[in-house]
mmCIF file of C-alpha atoms in Angstrom:
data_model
loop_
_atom_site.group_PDB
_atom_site.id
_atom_site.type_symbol
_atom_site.label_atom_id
_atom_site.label_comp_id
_atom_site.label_asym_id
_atom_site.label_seq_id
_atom_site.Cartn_x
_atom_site.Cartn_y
_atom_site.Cartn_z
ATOM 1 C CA UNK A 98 -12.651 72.759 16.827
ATOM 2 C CA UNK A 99 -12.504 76.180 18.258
ATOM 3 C CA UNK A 100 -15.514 77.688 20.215
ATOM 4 C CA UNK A 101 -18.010 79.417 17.800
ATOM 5 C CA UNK A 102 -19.833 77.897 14.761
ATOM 6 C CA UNK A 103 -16.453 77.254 12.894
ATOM 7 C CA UNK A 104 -19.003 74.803 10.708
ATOM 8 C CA UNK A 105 -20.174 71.355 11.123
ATOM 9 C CA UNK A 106 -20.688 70.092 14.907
ATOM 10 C CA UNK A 107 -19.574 66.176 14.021
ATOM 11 C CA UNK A 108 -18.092 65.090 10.970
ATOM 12 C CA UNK A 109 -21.224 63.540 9.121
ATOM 13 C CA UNK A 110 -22.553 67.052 9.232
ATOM 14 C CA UNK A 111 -19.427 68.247 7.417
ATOM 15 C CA UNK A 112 -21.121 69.139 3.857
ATOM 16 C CA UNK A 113 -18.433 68.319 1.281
ATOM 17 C CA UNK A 114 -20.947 70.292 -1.172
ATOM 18 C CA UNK A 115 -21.831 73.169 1.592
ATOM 19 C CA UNK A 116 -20.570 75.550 -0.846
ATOM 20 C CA UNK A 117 -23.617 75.348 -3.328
ATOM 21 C CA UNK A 118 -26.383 76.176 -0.143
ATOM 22 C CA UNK A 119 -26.776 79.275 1.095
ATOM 23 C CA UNK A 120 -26.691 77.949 4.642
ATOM 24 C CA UNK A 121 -23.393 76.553 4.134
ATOM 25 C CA UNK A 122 -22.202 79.551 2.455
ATOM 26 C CA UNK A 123 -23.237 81.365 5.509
ATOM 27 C CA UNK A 124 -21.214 79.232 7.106
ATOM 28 C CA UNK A 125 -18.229 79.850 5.809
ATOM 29 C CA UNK A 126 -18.384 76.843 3.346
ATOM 30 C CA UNK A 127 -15.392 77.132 0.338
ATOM 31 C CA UNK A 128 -15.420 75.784 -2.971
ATOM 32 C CA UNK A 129 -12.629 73.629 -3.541
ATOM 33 C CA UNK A 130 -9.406 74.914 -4.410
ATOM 34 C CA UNK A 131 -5.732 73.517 -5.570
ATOM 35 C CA UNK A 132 -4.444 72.502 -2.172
ATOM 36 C CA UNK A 133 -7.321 71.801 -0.504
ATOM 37 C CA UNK A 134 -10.828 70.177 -0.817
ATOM 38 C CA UNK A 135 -15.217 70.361 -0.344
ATOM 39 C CA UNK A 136 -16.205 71.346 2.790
ATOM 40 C CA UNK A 137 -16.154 73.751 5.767
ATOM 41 C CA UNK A 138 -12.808 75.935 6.962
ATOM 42 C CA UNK A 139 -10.222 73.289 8.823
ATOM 43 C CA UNK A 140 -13.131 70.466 7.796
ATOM 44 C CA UNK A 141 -10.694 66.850 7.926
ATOM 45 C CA UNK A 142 -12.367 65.617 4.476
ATOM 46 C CA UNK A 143 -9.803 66.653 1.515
ATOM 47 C CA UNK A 144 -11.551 65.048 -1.144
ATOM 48 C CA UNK A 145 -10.420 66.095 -4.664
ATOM 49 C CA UNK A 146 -12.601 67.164 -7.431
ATOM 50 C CA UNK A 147 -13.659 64.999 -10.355
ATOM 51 C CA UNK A 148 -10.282 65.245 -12.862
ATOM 52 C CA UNK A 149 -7.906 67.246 -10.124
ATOM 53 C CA UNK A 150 -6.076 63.782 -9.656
ATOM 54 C CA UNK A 151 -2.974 63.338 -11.035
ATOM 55 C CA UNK A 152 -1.769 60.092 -13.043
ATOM 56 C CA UNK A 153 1.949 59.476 -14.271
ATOM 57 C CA UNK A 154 3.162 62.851 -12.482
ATOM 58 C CA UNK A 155 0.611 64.668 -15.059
ATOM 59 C CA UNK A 156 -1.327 67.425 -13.046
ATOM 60 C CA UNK A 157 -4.716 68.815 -14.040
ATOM 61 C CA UNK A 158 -4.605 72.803 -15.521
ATOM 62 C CA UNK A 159 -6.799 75.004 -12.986
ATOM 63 C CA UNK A 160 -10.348 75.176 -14.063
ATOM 64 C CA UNK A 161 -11.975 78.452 -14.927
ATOM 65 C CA UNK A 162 -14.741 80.110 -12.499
ATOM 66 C CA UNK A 163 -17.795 81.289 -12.775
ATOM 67 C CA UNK A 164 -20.400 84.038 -10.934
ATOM 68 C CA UNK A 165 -19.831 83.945 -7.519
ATOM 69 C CA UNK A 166 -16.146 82.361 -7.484
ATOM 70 C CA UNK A 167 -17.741 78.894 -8.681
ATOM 71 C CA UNK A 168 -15.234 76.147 -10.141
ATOM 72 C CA UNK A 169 -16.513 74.004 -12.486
ATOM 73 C CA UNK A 170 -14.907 71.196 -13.455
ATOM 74 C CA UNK A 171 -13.861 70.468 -17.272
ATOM 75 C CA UNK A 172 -15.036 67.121 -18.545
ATOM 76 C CA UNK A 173 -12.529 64.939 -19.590
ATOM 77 C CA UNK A 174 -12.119 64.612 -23.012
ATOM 78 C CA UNK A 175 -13.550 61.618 -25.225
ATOM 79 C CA UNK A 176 -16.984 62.493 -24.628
ATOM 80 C CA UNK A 177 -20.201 61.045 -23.201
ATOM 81 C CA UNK A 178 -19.542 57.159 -23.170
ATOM 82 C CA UNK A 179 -15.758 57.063 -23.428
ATOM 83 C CA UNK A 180 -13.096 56.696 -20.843
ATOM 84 C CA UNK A 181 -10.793 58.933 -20.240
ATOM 85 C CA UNK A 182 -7.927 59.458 -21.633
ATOM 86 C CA UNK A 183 -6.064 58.949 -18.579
ATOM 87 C CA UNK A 184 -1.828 58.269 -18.496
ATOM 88 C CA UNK A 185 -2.279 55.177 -16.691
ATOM 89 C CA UNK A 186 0.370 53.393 -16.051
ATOM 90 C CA UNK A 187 1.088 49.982 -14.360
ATOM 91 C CA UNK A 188 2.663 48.934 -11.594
ATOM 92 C CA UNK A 189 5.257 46.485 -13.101
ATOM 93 C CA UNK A 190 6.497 49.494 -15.504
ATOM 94 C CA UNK A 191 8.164 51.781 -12.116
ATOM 95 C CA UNK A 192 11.143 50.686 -11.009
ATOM 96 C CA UNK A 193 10.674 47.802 -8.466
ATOM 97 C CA UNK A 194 7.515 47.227 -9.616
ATOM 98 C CA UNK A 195 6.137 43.826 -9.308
ATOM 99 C CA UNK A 196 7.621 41.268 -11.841
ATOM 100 C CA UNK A 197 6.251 40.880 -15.543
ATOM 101 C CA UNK A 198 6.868 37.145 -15.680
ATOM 102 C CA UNK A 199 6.879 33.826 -13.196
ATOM 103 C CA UNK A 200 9.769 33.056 -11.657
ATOM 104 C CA UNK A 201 10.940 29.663 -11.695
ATOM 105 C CA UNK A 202 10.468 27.882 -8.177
ATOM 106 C CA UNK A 203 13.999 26.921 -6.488
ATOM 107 C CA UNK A 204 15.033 23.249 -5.750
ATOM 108 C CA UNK A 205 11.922 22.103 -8.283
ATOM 109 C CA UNK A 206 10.416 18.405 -6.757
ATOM 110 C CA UNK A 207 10.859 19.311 -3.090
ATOM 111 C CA UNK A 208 8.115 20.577 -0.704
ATOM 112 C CA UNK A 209 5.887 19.198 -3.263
ATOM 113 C CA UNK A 210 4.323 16.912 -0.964
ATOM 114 C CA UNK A 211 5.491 13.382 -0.059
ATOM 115 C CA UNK A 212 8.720 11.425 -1.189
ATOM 116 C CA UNK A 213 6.373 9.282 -3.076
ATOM 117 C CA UNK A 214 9.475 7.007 -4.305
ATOM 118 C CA UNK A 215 10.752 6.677 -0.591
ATOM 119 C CA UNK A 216 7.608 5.110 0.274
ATOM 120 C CA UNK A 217 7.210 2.746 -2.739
ATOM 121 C CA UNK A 218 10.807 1.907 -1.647
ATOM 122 C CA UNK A 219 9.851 1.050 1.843
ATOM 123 C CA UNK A 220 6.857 -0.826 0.771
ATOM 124 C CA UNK A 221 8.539 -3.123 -1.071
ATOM 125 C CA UNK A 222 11.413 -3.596 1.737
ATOM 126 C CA UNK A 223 8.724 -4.533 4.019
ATOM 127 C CA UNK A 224 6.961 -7.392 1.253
ATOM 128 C CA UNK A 225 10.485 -8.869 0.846
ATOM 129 C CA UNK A 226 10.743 -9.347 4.501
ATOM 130 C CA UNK A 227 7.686 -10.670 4.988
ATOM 131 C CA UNK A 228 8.093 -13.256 2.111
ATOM 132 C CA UNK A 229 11.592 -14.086 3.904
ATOM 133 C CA UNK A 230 10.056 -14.842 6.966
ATOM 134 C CA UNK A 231 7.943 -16.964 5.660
ATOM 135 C CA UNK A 232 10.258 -19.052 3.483
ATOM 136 C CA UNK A 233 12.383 -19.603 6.752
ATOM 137 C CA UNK A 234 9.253 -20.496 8.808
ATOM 138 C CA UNK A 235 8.281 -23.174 6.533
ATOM 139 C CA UNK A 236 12.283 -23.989 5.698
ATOM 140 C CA UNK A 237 13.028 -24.486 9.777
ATOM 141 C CA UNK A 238 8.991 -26.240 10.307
ATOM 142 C CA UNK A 239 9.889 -28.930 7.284
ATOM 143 C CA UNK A 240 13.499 -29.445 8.734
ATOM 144 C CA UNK A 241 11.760 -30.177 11.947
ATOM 145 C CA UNK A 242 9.267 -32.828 10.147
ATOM 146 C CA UNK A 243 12.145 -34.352 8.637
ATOM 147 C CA UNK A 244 13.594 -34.749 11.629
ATOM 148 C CA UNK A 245 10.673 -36.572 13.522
ATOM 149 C CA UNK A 246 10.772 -38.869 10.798
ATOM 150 C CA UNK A 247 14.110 -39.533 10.792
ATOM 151 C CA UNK A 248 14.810 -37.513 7.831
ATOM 152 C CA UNK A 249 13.623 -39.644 5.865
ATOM 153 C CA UNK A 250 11.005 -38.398 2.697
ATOM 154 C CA UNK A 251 7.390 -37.789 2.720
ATOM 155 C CA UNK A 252 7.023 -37.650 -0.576
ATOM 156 C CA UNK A 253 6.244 -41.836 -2.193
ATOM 157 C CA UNK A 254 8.688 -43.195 -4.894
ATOM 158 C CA UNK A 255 7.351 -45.892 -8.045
ATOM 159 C CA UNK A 256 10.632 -47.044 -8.127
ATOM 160 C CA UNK A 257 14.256 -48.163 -6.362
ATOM 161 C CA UNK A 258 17.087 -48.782 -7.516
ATOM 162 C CA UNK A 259 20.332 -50.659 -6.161
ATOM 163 C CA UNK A 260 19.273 -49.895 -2.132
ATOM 164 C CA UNK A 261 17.793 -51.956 0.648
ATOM 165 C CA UNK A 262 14.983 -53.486 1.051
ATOM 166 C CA UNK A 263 12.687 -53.031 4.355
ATOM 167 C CA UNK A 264 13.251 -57.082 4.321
ATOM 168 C CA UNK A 265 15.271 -59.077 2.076
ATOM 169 C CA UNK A 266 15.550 -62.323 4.519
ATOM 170 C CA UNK A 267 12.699 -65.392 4.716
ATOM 171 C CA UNK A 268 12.421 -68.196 7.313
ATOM 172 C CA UNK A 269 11.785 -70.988 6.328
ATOM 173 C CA UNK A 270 8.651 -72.707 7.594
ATOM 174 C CA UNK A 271 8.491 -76.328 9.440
ATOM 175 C CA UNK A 272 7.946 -78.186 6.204
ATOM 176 C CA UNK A 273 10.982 -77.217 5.070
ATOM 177 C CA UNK A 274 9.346 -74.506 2.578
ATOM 178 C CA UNK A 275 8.930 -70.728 2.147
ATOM 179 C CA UNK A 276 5.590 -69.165 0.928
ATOM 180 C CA UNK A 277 6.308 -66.941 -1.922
ATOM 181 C CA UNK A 278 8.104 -63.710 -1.034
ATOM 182 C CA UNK A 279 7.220 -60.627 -3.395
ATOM 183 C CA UNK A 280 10.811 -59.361 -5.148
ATOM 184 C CA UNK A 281 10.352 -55.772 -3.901
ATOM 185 C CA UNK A 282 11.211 -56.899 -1.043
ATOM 186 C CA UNK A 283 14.682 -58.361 -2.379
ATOM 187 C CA UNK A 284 17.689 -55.841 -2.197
ATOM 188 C CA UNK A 285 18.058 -54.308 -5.554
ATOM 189 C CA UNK A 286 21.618 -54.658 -7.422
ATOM 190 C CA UNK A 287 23.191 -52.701 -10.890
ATOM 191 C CA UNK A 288 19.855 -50.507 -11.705
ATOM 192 C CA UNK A 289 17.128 -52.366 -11.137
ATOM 193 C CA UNK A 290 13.831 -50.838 -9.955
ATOM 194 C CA UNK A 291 10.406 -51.772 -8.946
ATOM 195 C CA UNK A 292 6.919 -50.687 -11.187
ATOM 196 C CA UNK A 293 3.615 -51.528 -11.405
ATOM 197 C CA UNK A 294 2.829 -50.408 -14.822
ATOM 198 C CA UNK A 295 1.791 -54.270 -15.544
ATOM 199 C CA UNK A 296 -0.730 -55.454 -14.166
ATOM 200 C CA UNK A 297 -1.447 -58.766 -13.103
ATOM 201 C CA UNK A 298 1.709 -59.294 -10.523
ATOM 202 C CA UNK A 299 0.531 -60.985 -7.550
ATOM 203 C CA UNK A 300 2.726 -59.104 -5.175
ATOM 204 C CA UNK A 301 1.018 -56.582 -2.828
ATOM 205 C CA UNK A 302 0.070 -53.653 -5.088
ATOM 206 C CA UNK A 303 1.084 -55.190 -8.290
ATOM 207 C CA UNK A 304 4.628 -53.835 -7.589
ATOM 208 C CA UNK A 305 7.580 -56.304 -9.629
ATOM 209 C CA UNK A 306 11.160 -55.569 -10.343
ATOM 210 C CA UNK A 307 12.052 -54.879 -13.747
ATOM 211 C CA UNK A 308 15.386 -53.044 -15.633
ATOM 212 C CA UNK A 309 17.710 -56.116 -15.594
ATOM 213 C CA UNK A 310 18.866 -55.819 -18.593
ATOM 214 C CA UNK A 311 22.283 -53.718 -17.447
ATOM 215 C CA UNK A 312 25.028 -56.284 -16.499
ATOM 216 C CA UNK A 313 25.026 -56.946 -12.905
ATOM 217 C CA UNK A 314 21.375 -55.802 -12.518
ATOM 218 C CA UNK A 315 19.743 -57.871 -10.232
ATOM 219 C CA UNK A 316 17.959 -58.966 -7.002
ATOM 220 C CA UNK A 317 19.502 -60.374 -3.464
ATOM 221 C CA UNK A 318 17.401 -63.242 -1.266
ATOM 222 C CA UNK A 319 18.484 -63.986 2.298
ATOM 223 C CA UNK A 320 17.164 -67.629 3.306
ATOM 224 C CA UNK A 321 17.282 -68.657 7.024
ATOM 225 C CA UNK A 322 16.794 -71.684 8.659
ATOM 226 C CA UNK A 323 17.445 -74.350 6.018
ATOM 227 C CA UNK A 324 16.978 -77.720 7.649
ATOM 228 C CA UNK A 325 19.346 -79.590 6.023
ATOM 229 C CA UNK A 326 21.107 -79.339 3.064
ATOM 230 C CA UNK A 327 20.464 -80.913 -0.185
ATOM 231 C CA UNK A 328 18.098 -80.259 -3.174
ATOM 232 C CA UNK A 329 15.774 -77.499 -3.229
ATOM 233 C CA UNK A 330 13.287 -76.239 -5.507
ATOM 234 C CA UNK A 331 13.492 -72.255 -6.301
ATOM 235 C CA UNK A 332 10.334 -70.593 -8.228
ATOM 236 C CA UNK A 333 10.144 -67.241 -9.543
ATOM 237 C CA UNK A 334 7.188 -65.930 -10.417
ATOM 238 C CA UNK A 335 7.649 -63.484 -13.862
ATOM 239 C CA UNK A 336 6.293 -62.194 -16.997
ATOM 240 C CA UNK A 337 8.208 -62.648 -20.140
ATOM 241 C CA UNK A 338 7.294 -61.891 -24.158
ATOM 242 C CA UNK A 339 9.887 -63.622 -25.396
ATOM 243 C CA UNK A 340 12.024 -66.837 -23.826
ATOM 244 C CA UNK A 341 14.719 -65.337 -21.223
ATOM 245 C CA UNK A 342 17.379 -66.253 -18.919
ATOM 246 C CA UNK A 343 19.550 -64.941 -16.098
ATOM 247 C CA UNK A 344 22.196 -66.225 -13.856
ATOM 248 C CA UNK A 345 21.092 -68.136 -10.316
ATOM 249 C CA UNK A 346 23.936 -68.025 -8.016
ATOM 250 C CA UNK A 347 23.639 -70.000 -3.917
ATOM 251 C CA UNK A 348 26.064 -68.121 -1.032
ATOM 252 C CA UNK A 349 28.043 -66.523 -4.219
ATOM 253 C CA UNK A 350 28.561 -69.450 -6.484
ATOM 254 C CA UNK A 351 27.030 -69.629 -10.317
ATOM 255 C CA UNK A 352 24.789 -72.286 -10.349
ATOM 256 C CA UNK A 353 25.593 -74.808 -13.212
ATOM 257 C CA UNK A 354 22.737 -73.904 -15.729
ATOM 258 C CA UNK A 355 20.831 -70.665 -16.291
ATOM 259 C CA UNK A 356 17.513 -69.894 -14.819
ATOM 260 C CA UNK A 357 15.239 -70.907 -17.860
ATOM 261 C CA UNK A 358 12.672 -67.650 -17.672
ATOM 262 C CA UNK A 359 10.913 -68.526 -21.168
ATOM 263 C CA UNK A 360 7.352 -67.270 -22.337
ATOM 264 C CA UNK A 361 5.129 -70.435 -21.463
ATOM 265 C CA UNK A 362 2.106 -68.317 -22.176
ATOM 266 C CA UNK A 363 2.997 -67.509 -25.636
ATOM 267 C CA UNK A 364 0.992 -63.894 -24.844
ATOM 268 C CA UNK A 365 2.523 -60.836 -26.254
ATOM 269 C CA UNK A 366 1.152 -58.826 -24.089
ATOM 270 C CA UNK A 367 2.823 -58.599 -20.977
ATOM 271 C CA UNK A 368 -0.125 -58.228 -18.886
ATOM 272 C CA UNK A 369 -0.714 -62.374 -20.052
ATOM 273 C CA UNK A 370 2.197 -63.587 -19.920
ATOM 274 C CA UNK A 371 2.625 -63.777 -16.185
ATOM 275 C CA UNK A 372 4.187 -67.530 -15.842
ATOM 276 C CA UNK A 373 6.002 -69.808 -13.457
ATOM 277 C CA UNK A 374 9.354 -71.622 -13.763
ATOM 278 C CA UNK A 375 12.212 -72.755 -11.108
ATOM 279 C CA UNK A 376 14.946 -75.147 -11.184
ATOM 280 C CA UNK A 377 17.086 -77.343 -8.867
ATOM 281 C CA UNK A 378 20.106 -75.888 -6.938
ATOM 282 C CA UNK A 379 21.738 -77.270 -4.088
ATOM 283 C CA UNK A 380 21.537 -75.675 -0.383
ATOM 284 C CA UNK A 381 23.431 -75.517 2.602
ATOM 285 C CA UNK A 382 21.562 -76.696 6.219
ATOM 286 C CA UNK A 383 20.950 -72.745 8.106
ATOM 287 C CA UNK A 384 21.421 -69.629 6.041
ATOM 288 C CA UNK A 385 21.846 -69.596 1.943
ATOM 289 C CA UNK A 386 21.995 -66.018 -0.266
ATOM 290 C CA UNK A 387 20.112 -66.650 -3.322
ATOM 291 C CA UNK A 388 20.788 -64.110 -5.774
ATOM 292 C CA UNK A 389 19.034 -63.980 -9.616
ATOM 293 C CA UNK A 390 21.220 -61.530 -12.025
ATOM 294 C CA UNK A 391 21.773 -60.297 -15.802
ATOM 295 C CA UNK A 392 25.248 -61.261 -16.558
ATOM 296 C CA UNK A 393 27.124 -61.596 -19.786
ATOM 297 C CA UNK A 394 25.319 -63.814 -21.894
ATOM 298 C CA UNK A 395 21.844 -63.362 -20.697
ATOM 299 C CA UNK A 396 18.800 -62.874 -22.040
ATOM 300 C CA UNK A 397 17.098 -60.464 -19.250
ATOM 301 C CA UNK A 398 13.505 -58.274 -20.071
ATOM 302 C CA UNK A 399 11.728 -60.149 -16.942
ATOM 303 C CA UNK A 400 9.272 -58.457 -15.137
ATOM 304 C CA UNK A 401 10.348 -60.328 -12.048
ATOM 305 C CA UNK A 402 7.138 -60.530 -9.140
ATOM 306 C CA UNK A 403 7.856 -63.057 -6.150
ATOM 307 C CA UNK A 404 10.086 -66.108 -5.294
ATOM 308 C CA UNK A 405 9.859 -69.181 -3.259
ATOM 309 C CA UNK A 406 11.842 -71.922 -2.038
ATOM 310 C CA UNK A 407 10.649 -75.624 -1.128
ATOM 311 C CA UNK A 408 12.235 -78.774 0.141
ATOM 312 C CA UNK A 409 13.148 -81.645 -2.446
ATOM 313 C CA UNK A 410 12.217 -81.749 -6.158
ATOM 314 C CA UNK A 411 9.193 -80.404 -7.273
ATOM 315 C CA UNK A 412 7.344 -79.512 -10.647
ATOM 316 C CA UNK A 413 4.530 -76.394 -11.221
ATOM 317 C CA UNK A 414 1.924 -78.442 -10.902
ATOM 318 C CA UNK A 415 2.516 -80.818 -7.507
#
């Protein structure tokens, strides 16, 4: 500002309505024109009267005056209540206006968040191993049992077939006889197998042999220390429904007449007919193989459960 009183000292004194006070009149205060706006000469505040603004590149006619070089302003048309009826336009209709529609996002899925199908991947990577691991661990920690048993099974069998025995040898005592020996401990020959469905074997555990009928099925009896040879008396111990018999053979030879395994019980039920018989072979003074098998010929559903040997002739009942 210049020095004098060129109008209001600081702008919140600048009066945009001076014009309509004396005092601001005096002042040199100017009602607004075309190019300018309220206030004092050189005032900073341009303010445009109500309607001088143009929309759309429309500009407002010059308003008439009145008295003392007044403008009034002519109300918009529409009347009390109404808007205006102003060109308004928006900005999407200019030319680089904003856009009227969404755009599509590029490279739709990604920056979405996380690969969620990576991770469901990796999560089931990392289960598999896991379960891996701990199918060897127990693979390599049973291999190791096996072998501090001798790889042999843990697991208990009902039945054998055609394999060793843990002893299929007897001694004979200083009488000259041997106390019964149960047949599971006999080696097994052609199919047959040990059970203990039946009961009443006498053998430990009710275990007998049984499955003879296949030719060649059979059982295998080491004898040691015979003390001379001569007659003997051999006993089996069986259980029979019906009247059997199988082949005897001493050290590999067919002894002359079959084993006579008949039902002296006369039970049909197995579990009764548990029974005695024996007969007379010859044997040789030290070792003798007795061997009792279903060969062509032979009757053979025994459910064989111990043997015995004794020196000399003897009957079941002496």
């Amino acid at each position: 500002m210049t020095p004098g009183d060129n109008g209001a000292s600081t702008p919140e004194d600048d009066d945009p309505f001076g014009y309509l006070y004396a005092d601001g009149q005096a002042r040199g205060a100017q009602p607004p024109s075309g190019s300018g706006g309220y206030g004092y000469p050189n005032a900073v505040s341009r303010v445009r009267p109500v309607g001088e603004r143009t929309y759309g590149g429309q500009q407002q006619a010059p308003q008439p005056q009145y008295g003392g070089g007044q403008t009034i302003p002519q109300q918009q048309p529409g009347g009390y209540g109404q808007p205006p009826n102003a060109a308004y336009q928006a900005p999407e209709t200019f030319p680089g206006g904003a856009p009227t529609s969404r755009v599509a996002p590029q490279n739709p899925g990604r920056g979405r968040g996380p690969n969620t199908k990576g991770l469901l991947i990796g999560a089931i990577a990392v289960v598999a191993a896991v379960v891996i691991g701990i199918s060897v661990a127990m693979l390599n920690g049973n291999g190791d049992e096996n072998k501090a048993n001798g790889g042999a099974s843990t697991s208990p069998t009902t039945s054998q077939s055609a394999s060793a025995s843990p002893s299929s040898s007897s001694s004979v005592s200083a009488s000259g006889d041997i106390a019964p020996v149960d047949a599971k401990t006999f080696h097994l020959d052609g199919g047959a197998s040990t059970a203990s469905d039946v009961k009443g074997a006498k053998s430990e555990g009710g275990i007998y042999v049984t499955n003879f009928s296949q030719t060649g099925a059979g059982v295998t009896w080491t004898v040691n220390g015979i003390p001379s040879e001569g007659l003997y008396t051999v006993y089996a111990h069986y259980s029979a429904v019906q009247d059997q018999a199988m082949t005897l053979s001493i050290n590999g030879k067919t002894f002359g007449s079959k084993f006579p395994l008949d039902n002296y019980t006369h039970q049909s039920d197995p579990t009764k007919a548990w029974t005695t018989s024996y007969t007379y072979p010859t044997l040789t003074k030290g070792t003798n193989v007795i061997s009792l098998s279903c060969q062509s010929g032979d009757s053979c559903d025994v459910l064989l459960d111990q043997m015995w040997v004794r020196q000399g002739k003897h009957t079941n009942k002496d």
